């Protein structure tokens, strides 16, 4: 008997909140960099650093999600193996 592990789906409200906060944060930071009273090369450096930070954040989030999904799959495979071993070697059979 293998237990089904359910997939937790995020609500529409949560997804909307995440996207709105992401867009608000990136927009505010971009506007702040544009209107910052420094030379253009400093603004360019800050813009490139900001873009790299966003890219690194997405990469980190994807890596964490992939590792979590791999562990979940591995745990389900291990659980199925144990269930099979226990079923094959049941003492009352």
mmCIF file of N, CA, C and O in Angstrom:
data_model
loop_
_atom_site.group_PDB
_atom_site.id
_atom_site.type_symbol
_atom_site.label_atom_id
_atom_site.label_comp_id
_atom_site.label_asym_id
_atom_site.label_seq_id
_atom_site.Cartn_x
_atom_site.Cartn_y
_atom_site.Cartn_z
ATOM 1 N N UNK A 1 0.840 -1.166 0.000
ATOM 2 C CA UNK A 1 0.000 0.000 0.000
ATOM 3 C C UNK A 1 0.891 1.237 0.000
ATOM 4 O O UNK A 1 1.555 1.545 0.973
ATOM 5 N N UNK A 2 0.889 1.953 -1.094
ATOM 6 C CA UNK A 2 1.722 3.133 -1.232
ATOM 7 C C UNK A 2 0.857 4.374 -1.023
ATOM 8 O O UNK A 2 -0.210 4.506 -1.603
ATOM 9 N N UNK A 3 1.338 5.254 -0.161
ATOM 10 C CA UNK A 3 0.612 6.493 0.088
ATOM 11 C C UNK A 3 0.833 7.459 -1.076
ATOM 12 O O UNK A 3 1.944 7.584 -1.583
ATOM 13 N N UNK A 4 -0.208 8.127 -1.483
ATOM 14 C CA UNK A 4 -0.091 9.128 -2.527
ATOM 15 C C UNK A 4 0.392 10.435 -1.901
ATOM 16 O O UNK A 4 -0.164 10.902 -0.917
ATOM 17 N N UNK A 5 1.430 10.999 -2.476
ATOM 18 C CA UNK A 5 1.934 12.279 -2.017
ATOM 19 C C UNK A 5 1.339 13.341 -2.917
ATOM 20 O O UNK A 5 1.593 13.375 -4.117
ATOM 21 N N UNK A 6 0.519 14.195 -2.348
ATOM 22 C CA UNK A 6 -0.170 15.211 -3.130
ATOM 23 C C UNK A 6 0.735 16.374 -3.493
ATOM 24 O O UNK A 6 1.677 16.698 -2.775
ATOM 25 N N UNK A 7 0.446 16.990 -4.606
ATOM 26 C CA UNK A 7 1.183 18.152 -5.057
ATOM 27 C C UNK A 7 0.450 19.393 -4.574
ATOM 28 O O UNK A 7 -0.732 19.558 -4.838
ATOM 29 N N UNK A 8 1.130 20.242 -3.844
ATOM 30 C CA UNK A 8 0.524 21.446 -3.312
ATOM 31 C C UNK A 8 0.593 22.544 -4.364
ATOM 32 O O UNK A 8 1.673 22.914 -4.803
ATOM 33 N N UNK A 9 -0.574 23.059 -4.748
ATOM 34 C CA UNK A 9 -0.635 24.105 -5.753
ATOM 35 C C UNK A 9 -0.882 25.431 -5.061
ATOM 36 O O UNK A 9 -1.700 25.527 -4.153
ATOM 37 N N UNK A 10 -0.160 26.469 -5.501
ATOM 38 C CA UNK A 10 -0.333 27.791 -4.924
ATOM 39 C C UNK A 10 -1.664 28.393 -5.371
ATOM 40 O O UNK A 10 -2.146 28.133 -6.470
ATOM 41 N N UNK A 11 -2.232 29.224 -4.519
ATOM 42 C CA UNK A 11 -3.489 29.874 -4.855
ATOM 43 C C UNK A 11 -3.240 31.012 -5.845
ATOM 44 O O UNK A 11 -2.115 31.520 -5.954
ATOM 45 N N UNK A 12 -4.293 31.404 -6.531
ATOM 46 C CA UNK A 12 -4.194 32.499 -7.499
ATOM 47 C C UNK A 12 -3.821 33.802 -6.795
ATOM 48 O O UNK A 12 -3.047 34.602 -7.327
ATOM 49 N N UNK A 13 -4.350 34.013 -5.601
ATOM 50 C CA UNK A 13 -4.034 35.228 -4.843
ATOM 51 C C UNK A 13 -2.547 35.289 -4.503
ATOM 52 O O UNK A 13 -1.917 36.351 -4.592
ATOM 53 N N UNK A 14 -1.967 34.158 -4.119
ATOM 54 C CA UNK A 14 -0.547 34.125 -3.774
ATOM 55 C C UNK A 14 0.306 34.412 -5.006
ATOM 56 O O UNK A 14 1.262 35.186 -4.940
ATOM 57 N N UNK A 15 -0.044 33.803 -6.125
ATOM 58 C CA UNK A 15 0.714 34.022 -7.362
ATOM 59 C C UNK A 15 0.635 35.495 -7.765
ATOM 60 O O UNK A 15 1.654 36.101 -8.139
ATOM 61 N N UNK A 16 -0.544 36.088 -7.666
ATOM 62 C CA UNK A 16 -0.703 37.504 -7.995
ATOM 63 C C UNK A 16 0.122 38.379 -7.058
ATOM 64 O O UNK A 16 0.790 39.329 -7.502
ATOM 65 N N UNK A 17 0.113 38.059 -5.777
ATOM 66 C CA UNK A 17 0.884 38.841 -4.809
ATOM 67 C C UNK A 17 2.374 38.752 -5.102
ATOM 68 O O UNK A 17 3.088 39.756 -5.027
ATOM 69 N N UNK A 18 2.844 37.588 -5.442
ATOM 70 C CA UNK A 18 4.267 37.410 -5.744
ATOM 71 C C UNK A 18 4.664 38.231 -6.962
ATOM 72 O O UNK A 18 5.683 38.932 -6.958
ATOM 73 N N UNK A 19 3.841 38.164 -8.031
ATOM 74 C CA UNK A 19 4.173 38.916 -9.244
ATOM 75 C C UNK A 19 4.085 40.423 -9.013
ATOM 76 O O UNK A 19 4.941 41.183 -9.490
ATOM 77 N N UNK A 20 3.065 40.882 -8.294
ATOM 78 C CA UNK A 20 2.937 42.313 -8.035
ATOM 79 C C UNK A 20 4.116 42.818 -7.211
ATOM 80 O O UNK A 20 4.699 43.867 -7.511
ATOM 81 N N UNK A 21 4.503 42.073 -6.183
ATOM 82 C CA UNK A 21 5.634 42.509 -5.360
ATOM 83 C C UNK A 21 6.940 42.485 -6.154
ATOM 84 O O UNK A 21 7.779 43.378 -6.011
ATOM 85 N N UNK A 22 7.107 41.495 -7.032
ATOM 86 C CA UNK A 22 8.304 41.439 -7.866
ATOM 87 C C UNK A 22 8.353 42.640 -8.811
ATOM 88 O O UNK A 22 9.389 43.315 -8.932
ATOM 89 N N UNK A 23 7.239 42.905 -9.486
ATOM 90 C CA UNK A 23 7.208 44.028 -10.426
ATOM 91 C C UNK A 23 7.381 45.370 -9.715
ATOM 92 O O UNK A 23 8.075 46.258 -10.217
ATOM 93 N N UNK A 24 6.782 45.513 -8.555
ATOM 94 C CA UNK A 24 6.924 46.743 -7.783
ATOM 95 C C UNK A 24 8.373 46.951 -7.337
ATOM 96 O O UNK A 24 8.923 48.054 -7.461
ATOM 97 N N UNK A 25 8.990 45.901 -6.845
ATOM 98 C CA UNK A 25 10.369 46.007 -6.372
ATOM 99 C C UNK A 25 11.334 46.322 -7.517
ATOM 100 O O UNK A 25 12.208 47.190 -7.386
ATOM 101 N N UNK A 26 11.179 45.610 -8.637
ATOM 102 C CA UNK A 26 12.083 45.878 -9.760
ATOM 103 C C UNK A 26 11.843 47.255 -10.364
ATOM 104 O O UNK A 26 12.799 47.951 -10.730
ATOM 105 N N UNK A 27 10.591 47.677 -10.435
ATOM 106 C CA UNK A 27 10.292 49.013 -10.976
ATOM 107 C C UNK A 27 10.851 50.108 -10.075
ATOM 108 O O UNK A 27 11.462 51.072 -10.564
ATOM 109 N N UNK A 28 10.647 49.978 -8.778
ATOM 110 C CA UNK A 28 11.148 50.991 -7.843
ATOM 111 C C UNK A 28 12.671 51.067 -7.883
ATOM 112 O O UNK A 28 13.250 52.163 -7.869
ATOM 113 N N UNK A 29 13.320 49.928 -7.948
ATOM 114 C CA UNK A 29 14.776 49.928 -8.010
ATOM 115 C C UNK A 29 15.269 50.523 -9.318
ATOM 116 O O UNK A 29 16.236 51.298 -9.335
ATOM 117 N N UNK A 30 14.611 50.194 -10.422
ATOM 118 C CA UNK A 30 15.003 50.741 -11.718
ATOM 119 C C UNK A 30 14.836 52.259 -11.745
ATOM 120 O O UNK A 30 15.733 52.981 -12.197
ATOM 121 N N UNK A 31 13.709 52.748 -11.249
ATOM 122 C CA UNK A 31 13.487 54.197 -11.194
ATOM 123 C C UNK A 31 14.523 54.852 -10.288
ATOM 124 O O UNK A 31 15.057 55.928 -10.608
ATOM 125 N N UNK A 32 14.818 54.218 -9.174
ATOM 126 C CA UNK A 32 15.839 54.758 -8.267
ATOM 127 C C UNK A 32 17.204 54.849 -8.922
ATOM 128 O O UNK A 32 17.928 55.838 -8.732
ATOM 129 N N UNK A 33 17.565 53.849 -9.704
ATOM 130 C CA UNK A 33 18.856 53.880 -10.399
ATOM 131 C C UNK A 33 18.856 54.969 -11.468
ATOM 132 O O UNK A 33 19.840 55.709 -11.618
ATOM 133 N N UNK A 34 17.753 55.101 -12.195
ATOM 134 C CA UNK A 34 17.688 56.108 -13.268
ATOM 135 C C UNK A 34 17.816 57.524 -12.708
ATOM 136 O O UNK A 34 18.536 58.362 -13.260
ATOM 137 N N UNK A 35 17.147 57.820 -11.610
ATOM 138 C CA UNK A 35 17.152 59.172 -11.062
ATOM 139 C C UNK A 35 18.233 59.411 -10.006
ATOM 140 O O UNK A 35 18.274 60.481 -9.405
ATOM 141 N N UNK A 36 19.082 58.472 -9.789
ATOM 142 C CA UNK A 36 20.169 58.635 -8.829
ATOM 143 C C UNK A 36 21.150 59.670 -9.369
ATOM 144 O O UNK A 36 21.596 59.567 -10.513
ATOM 145 N N UNK A 37 21.499 60.694 -8.596
ATOM 146 C CA UNK A 37 22.327 61.783 -9.123
ATOM 147 C C UNK A 37 23.827 61.434 -9.187
ATOM 148 O O UNK A 37 24.647 61.969 -8.432
ATOM 149 N N UNK A 38 24.161 60.504 -10.087
ATOM 150 C CA UNK A 38 25.559 60.114 -10.293
ATOM 151 C C UNK A 38 25.832 60.038 -11.788
ATOM 152 O O UNK A 38 24.924 60.164 -12.608
ATOM 153 N N UNK A 39 27.089 59.819 -12.140
ATOM 154 C CA UNK A 39 27.468 59.703 -13.548
ATOM 155 C C UNK A 39 26.823 58.481 -14.189
ATOM 156 O O UNK A 39 26.430 57.532 -13.510
ATOM 157 N N UNK A 40 26.776 58.512 -15.516
ATOM 158 C CA UNK A 40 26.130 57.430 -16.264
ATOM 159 C C UNK A 40 26.853 56.100 -16.075
ATOM 160 O O UNK A 40 26.215 55.044 -16.038
ATOM 161 N N UNK A 41 28.169 56.106 -15.921
ATOM 162 C CA UNK A 41 28.882 54.833 -15.754
ATOM 163 C C UNK A 41 28.540 54.187 -14.412
ATOM 164 O O UNK A 41 28.484 52.961 -14.293
ATOM 165 N N UNK A 42 28.247 54.996 -13.385
ATOM 166 C CA UNK A 42 27.839 54.444 -12.090
ATOM 167 C C UNK A 42 26.433 53.848 -12.211
ATOM 168 O O UNK A 42 26.162 52.755 -11.704
ATOM 169 N N UNK A 43 25.539 54.555 -12.914
ATOM 170 C CA UNK A 43 24.193 54.036 -13.144
ATOM 171 C C UNK A 43 24.247 52.731 -13.947
ATOM 172 O O UNK A 43 23.512 51.788 -13.657
ATOM 173 N N UNK A 44 25.117 52.692 -14.942
ATOM 174 C CA UNK A 44 25.261 51.479 -15.751
ATOM 175 C C UNK A 44 25.744 50.316 -14.899
ATOM 176 O O UNK A 44 25.230 49.192 -15.018
ATOM 177 N N UNK A 45 26.725 50.559 -14.052
ATOM 178 C CA UNK A 45 27.236 49.503 -13.170
ATOM 179 C C UNK A 45 26.136 49.008 -12.236
ATOM 180 O O UNK A 45 25.963 47.795 -12.043
ATOM 181 N N UNK A 46 25.376 49.939 -11.667
ATOM 182 C CA UNK A 46 24.289 49.554 -10.769
ATOM 183 C C UNK A 46 23.211 48.777 -11.523
ATOM 184 O O UNK A 46 22.656 47.807 -10.999
ATOM 185 N N UNK A 47 22.900 49.188 -12.751
ATOM 186 C CA UNK A 47 21.907 48.478 -13.554
ATOM 187 C C UNK A 47 22.342 47.065 -13.894
ATOM 188 O O UNK A 47 21.549 46.122 -13.798
ATOM 189 N N UNK A 48 23.594 46.902 -14.287
ATOM 190 C CA UNK A 48 24.116 45.570 -14.596
ATOM 191 C C UNK A 48 24.128 44.704 -13.332
ATOM 192 O O UNK A 48 23.768 43.527 -13.375
ATOM 193 N N UNK A 49 24.517 45.288 -12.211
ATOM 194 C CA UNK A 49 24.523 44.537 -10.946
ATOM 195 C C UNK A 49 23.115 44.116 -10.553
ATOM 196 O O UNK A 49 22.897 42.991 -10.084
ATOM 197 N N UNK A 50 22.152 45.003 -10.770
ATOM 198 C CA UNK A 50 20.756 44.695 -10.458
ATOM 199 C C UNK A 50 20.242 43.561 -11.344
ATOM 200 O O UNK A 50 19.594 42.628 -10.866
ATOM 201 N N UNK A 51 20.534 43.632 -12.642
ATOM 202 C CA UNK A 51 20.116 42.574 -13.575
ATOM 203 C C UNK A 51 20.764 41.237 -13.194
ATOM 204 O O UNK A 51 20.102 40.190 -13.237
ATOM 205 N N UNK A 52 22.032 41.257 -12.800
ATOM 206 C CA UNK A 52 22.716 40.031 -12.387
ATOM 207 C C UNK A 52 22.093 39.473 -11.110
ATOM 208 O O UNK A 52 21.945 38.247 -10.967
ATOM 209 N N UNK A 53 21.712 40.349 -10.188
ATOM 210 C CA UNK A 53 21.074 39.896 -8.947
ATOM 211 C C UNK A 53 19.741 39.210 -9.229
ATOM 212 O O UNK A 53 19.427 38.172 -8.636
ATOM 213 N N UNK A 54 18.953 39.776 -10.142
ATOM 214 C CA UNK A 54 17.671 39.163 -10.500
ATOM 215 C C UNK A 54 17.901 37.804 -11.155
ATOM 216 O O UNK A 54 17.252 36.822 -10.816
ATOM 217 N N UNK A 55 18.855 37.744 -12.068
ATOM 218 C CA UNK A 55 19.168 36.479 -12.743
ATOM 219 C C UNK A 55 19.632 35.423 -11.743
ATOM 220 O O UNK A 55 19.193 34.267 -11.797
ATOM 221 N N UNK A 56 20.482 35.811 -10.816
ATOM 222 C CA UNK A 56 20.978 34.873 -9.805
ATOM 223 C C UNK A 56 19.858 34.400 -8.888
ATOM 224 O O UNK A 56 19.826 33.238 -8.480
ATOM 225 N N UNK A 57 18.925 35.286 -8.580
ATOM 226 C CA UNK A 57 17.795 34.922 -7.724
ATOM 227 C C UNK A 57 16.918 33.871 -8.391
ATOM 228 O O UNK A 57 16.519 32.882 -7.762
ATOM 229 N N UNK A 58 16.611 34.068 -9.680
ATOM 230 C CA UNK A 58 15.814 33.077 -10.403
ATOM 231 C C UNK A 58 16.544 31.736 -10.495
ATOM 232 O O UNK A 58 15.936 30.676 -10.335
ATOM 233 N N UNK A 59 17.843 31.777 -10.745
ATOM 234 C CA UNK A 59 18.628 30.547 -10.835
ATOM 235 C C UNK A 59 18.641 29.810 -9.495
ATOM 236 O O UNK A 59 18.482 28.583 -9.448
ATOM 237 N N UNK A 60 18.822 30.545 -8.403
ATOM 238 C CA UNK A 60 18.815 29.935 -7.075
ATOM 239 C C UNK A 60 17.463 29.316 -6.756
ATOM 240 O O UNK A 60 17.380 28.181 -6.272
ATOM 241 N N UNK A 61 16.377 30.042 -7.050
ATOM 242 C CA UNK A 61 15.038 29.516 -6.785
ATOM 243 C C UNK A 61 14.776 28.248 -7.588
ATOM 244 O O UNK A 61 14.210 27.275 -7.078
ATOM 245 N N UNK A 62 15.197 28.224 -8.845
ATOM 246 C CA UNK A 62 15.003 27.044 -9.691
ATOM 247 C C UNK A 62 15.816 25.869 -9.164
ATOM 248 O O UNK A 62 15.334 24.737 -9.123
ATOM 249 N N UNK A 63 17.040 26.124 -8.738
ATOM 250 C CA UNK A 63 17.890 25.057 -8.214
ATOM 251 C C UNK A 63 17.298 24.459 -6.941
ATOM 252 O O UNK A 63 17.261 23.230 -6.783
ATOM 253 N N UNK A 64 16.824 25.304 -6.048
ATOM 254 C CA UNK A 64 16.215 24.813 -4.809
ATOM 255 C C UNK A 64 14.976 23.985 -5.124
ATOM 256 O O UNK A 64 14.757 22.912 -4.565
ATOM 257 N N UNK A 65 14.130 24.477 -6.048
ATOM 258 C CA UNK A 65 12.921 23.746 -6.427
ATOM 259 C C UNK A 65 13.268 22.396 -7.052
ATOM 260 O O UNK A 65 12.674 21.381 -6.719
ATOM 261 N N UNK A 66 14.260 22.381 -7.944
ATOM 262 C CA UNK A 66 14.663 21.129 -8.593
ATOM 263 C C UNK A 66 15.191 20.123 -7.581
ATOM 264 O O UNK A 66 14.882 18.924 -7.660
ATOM 265 N N UNK A 67 15.985 20.582 -6.619
ATOM 266 C CA UNK A 67 16.508 19.677 -5.585
ATOM 267 C C UNK A 67 15.383 19.140 -4.715
ATOM 268 O O UNK A 67 15.380 17.965 -4.342
ATOM 269 N N UNK A 68 14.419 19.984 -4.377
ATOM 270 C CA UNK A 68 13.290 19.535 -3.569
ATOM 271 C C UNK A 68 12.468 18.495 -4.321
ATOM 272 O O UNK A 68 12.061 17.483 -3.752
ATOM 273 N N UNK A 69 12.214 18.723 -5.603
ATOM 274 C CA UNK A 69 11.453 17.757 -6.391
ATOM 275 C C UNK A 69 12.218 16.449 -6.552
ATOM 276 O O UNK A 69 11.616 15.380 -6.516
ATOM 277 N N UNK A 70 13.538 16.525 -6.716
ATOM 278 C CA UNK A 70 14.341 15.305 -6.835
ATOM 279 C C UNK A 70 14.301 14.509 -5.537
ATOM 280 O O UNK A 70 14.195 13.284 -5.562
ATOM 281 N N UNK A 71 14.383 15.202 -4.414
ATOM 282 C CA UNK A 71 14.314 14.510 -3.117
ATOM 283 C C UNK A 71 12.946 13.885 -2.905
ATOM 284 O O UNK A 71 12.844 12.795 -2.357
ATOM 285 N N UNK A 72 11.908 14.565 -3.340
ATOM 286 C CA UNK A 72 10.555 14.024 -3.199
ATOM 287 C C UNK A 72 10.410 12.753 -4.029
ATOM 288 O O UNK A 72 9.870 11.758 -3.580
ATOM 289 N N UNK A 73 10.922 12.774 -5.255
ATOM 290 C CA UNK A 73 10.858 11.601 -6.119
ATOM 291 C C UNK A 73 11.689 10.460 -5.540
ATOM 292 O O UNK A 73 11.247 9.313 -5.518
ATOM 293 N N UNK A 74 12.877 10.780 -5.051
ATOM 294 C CA UNK A 74 13.739 9.761 -4.454
ATOM 295 C C UNK A 74 13.068 9.141 -3.231
ATOM 296 O O UNK A 74 13.116 7.927 -3.048
ATOM 297 N N UNK A 75 12.436 9.960 -2.416
ATOM 298 C CA UNK A 75 11.750 9.445 -1.227
ATOM 299 C C UNK A 75 10.602 8.528 -1.627
ATOM 300 O O UNK A 75 10.384 7.490 -0.999
ATOM 301 N N UNK A 76 9.864 8.880 -2.674
ATOM 302 C CA UNK A 76 8.757 8.033 -3.118
ATOM 303 C C UNK A 76 9.270 6.705 -3.668
ATOM 304 O O UNK A 76 8.674 5.666 -3.430
ATOM 305 N N UNK A 77 10.391 6.737 -4.400
ATOM 306 C CA UNK A 77 10.971 5.501 -4.933
ATOM 307 C C UNK A 77 11.454 4.617 -3.787
ATOM 308 O O UNK A 77 11.195 3.411 -3.768
ATOM 309 N N UNK A 78 12.143 5.214 -2.808
ATOM 310 C CA UNK A 78 12.618 4.451 -1.656
ATOM 311 C C UNK A 78 11.448 3.854 -0.869
ATOM 312 O O UNK A 78 11.509 2.709 -0.427
ATOM 313 N N UNK A 79 10.396 4.627 -0.698
ATOM 314 C CA UNK A 79 9.221 4.142 0.030
ATOM 315 C C UNK A 79 8.568 2.982 -0.713
ATOM 316 O O UNK A 79 8.164 1.986 -0.099
ATOM 317 N N UNK A 80 8.505 3.063 -2.029
ATOM 318 C CA UNK A 80 7.926 1.978 -2.820
ATOM 319 C C UNK A 80 8.772 0.716 -2.705
ATOM 320 O O UNK A 80 8.244 -0.399 -2.618
ATOM 321 N N UNK A 81 10.094 0.869 -2.687
ATOM 322 C CA UNK A 81 10.978 -0.294 -2.533
ATOM 323 C C UNK A 81 10.777 -0.966 -1.177
ATOM 324 O O UNK A 81 10.724 -2.190 -1.077
ATOM 325 N N UNK A 82 10.677 -0.157 -0.130
ATOM 326 C CA UNK A 82 10.476 -0.710 1.210
ATOM 327 C C UNK A 82 9.133 -1.428 1.280
ATOM 328 O O UNK A 82 9.037 -2.536 1.838
ATOM 329 N N UNK A 83 8.098 -0.821 0.718
ATOM 330 C CA UNK A 83 6.774 -1.453 0.709
ATOM 331 C C UNK A 83 6.819 -2.790 -0.031
ATOM 332 O O UNK A 83 6.218 -3.767 0.404
ATOM 333 N N UNK A 84 7.543 -2.848 -1.135
ATOM 334 C CA UNK A 84 7.652 -4.092 -1.899
ATOM 335 C C UNK A 84 8.404 -5.161 -1.099
ATOM 336 O O UNK A 84 7.990 -6.315 -1.053
ATOM 337 N N UNK A 85 9.488 -4.770 -0.459
ATOM 338 C CA UNK A 85 10.261 -5.723 0.357
ATOM 339 C C UNK A 85 9.395 -6.249 1.489
ATOM 340 O O UNK A 85 9.376 -7.463 1.766
ATOM 341 N N UNK A 86 8.668 -5.363 2.158
ATOM 342 C CA UNK A 86 7.815 -5.787 3.265
ATOM 343 C C UNK A 86 6.690 -6.698 2.769
ATOM 344 O O UNK A 86 6.328 -7.666 3.455
ATOM 345 N N UNK A 87 6.138 -6.380 1.612
ATOM 346 C CA UNK A 87 5.060 -7.215 1.060
ATOM 347 C C UNK A 87 5.593 -8.586 0.666
ATOM 348 O O UNK A 87 4.917 -9.614 0.848
ATOM 349 N N UNK A 88 6.804 -8.655 0.095
ATOM 350 C CA UNK A 88 7.384 -9.930 -0.334
ATOM 351 C C UNK A 88 7.777 -10.814 0.854
ATOM 352 O O UNK A 88 7.747 -12.039 0.753
ATOM 353 N N UNK A 89 8.142 -10.213 1.964
ATOM 354 C CA UNK A 89 8.651 -10.977 3.103
ATOM 355 C C UNK A 89 7.718 -10.881 4.310
ATOM 356 O O UNK A 89 8.155 -10.853 5.448
ATOM 357 N N UNK A 90 6.429 -10.837 4.039
ATOM 358 C CA UNK A 90 5.443 -10.760 5.124
ATOM 359 C C UNK A 90 5.475 -12.073 5.893
ATOM 360 O O UNK A 90 5.375 -13.165 5.308
ATOM 361 N N UNK A 91 5.601 -12.032 7.230
ATOM 362 C CA UNK A 91 5.759 -13.277 8.000
ATOM 363 C C UNK A 91 4.511 -14.162 8.034
ATOM 364 O O UNK A 91 4.626 -15.344 8.339
ATOM 365 N N UNK A 92 3.353 -13.631 7.742
ATOM 366 C CA UNK A 92 2.150 -14.441 7.819
ATOM 367 C C UNK A 92 1.746 -15.055 6.479
ATOM 368 O O UNK A 92 0.722 -15.682 6.383
ATOM 369 N N UNK A 93 2.535 -14.839 5.451
ATOM 370 C CA UNK A 93 2.217 -15.425 4.154
ATOM 371 C C UNK A 93 2.775 -16.807 4.016
ATOM 372 O O UNK A 93 3.783 -17.194 4.437
#
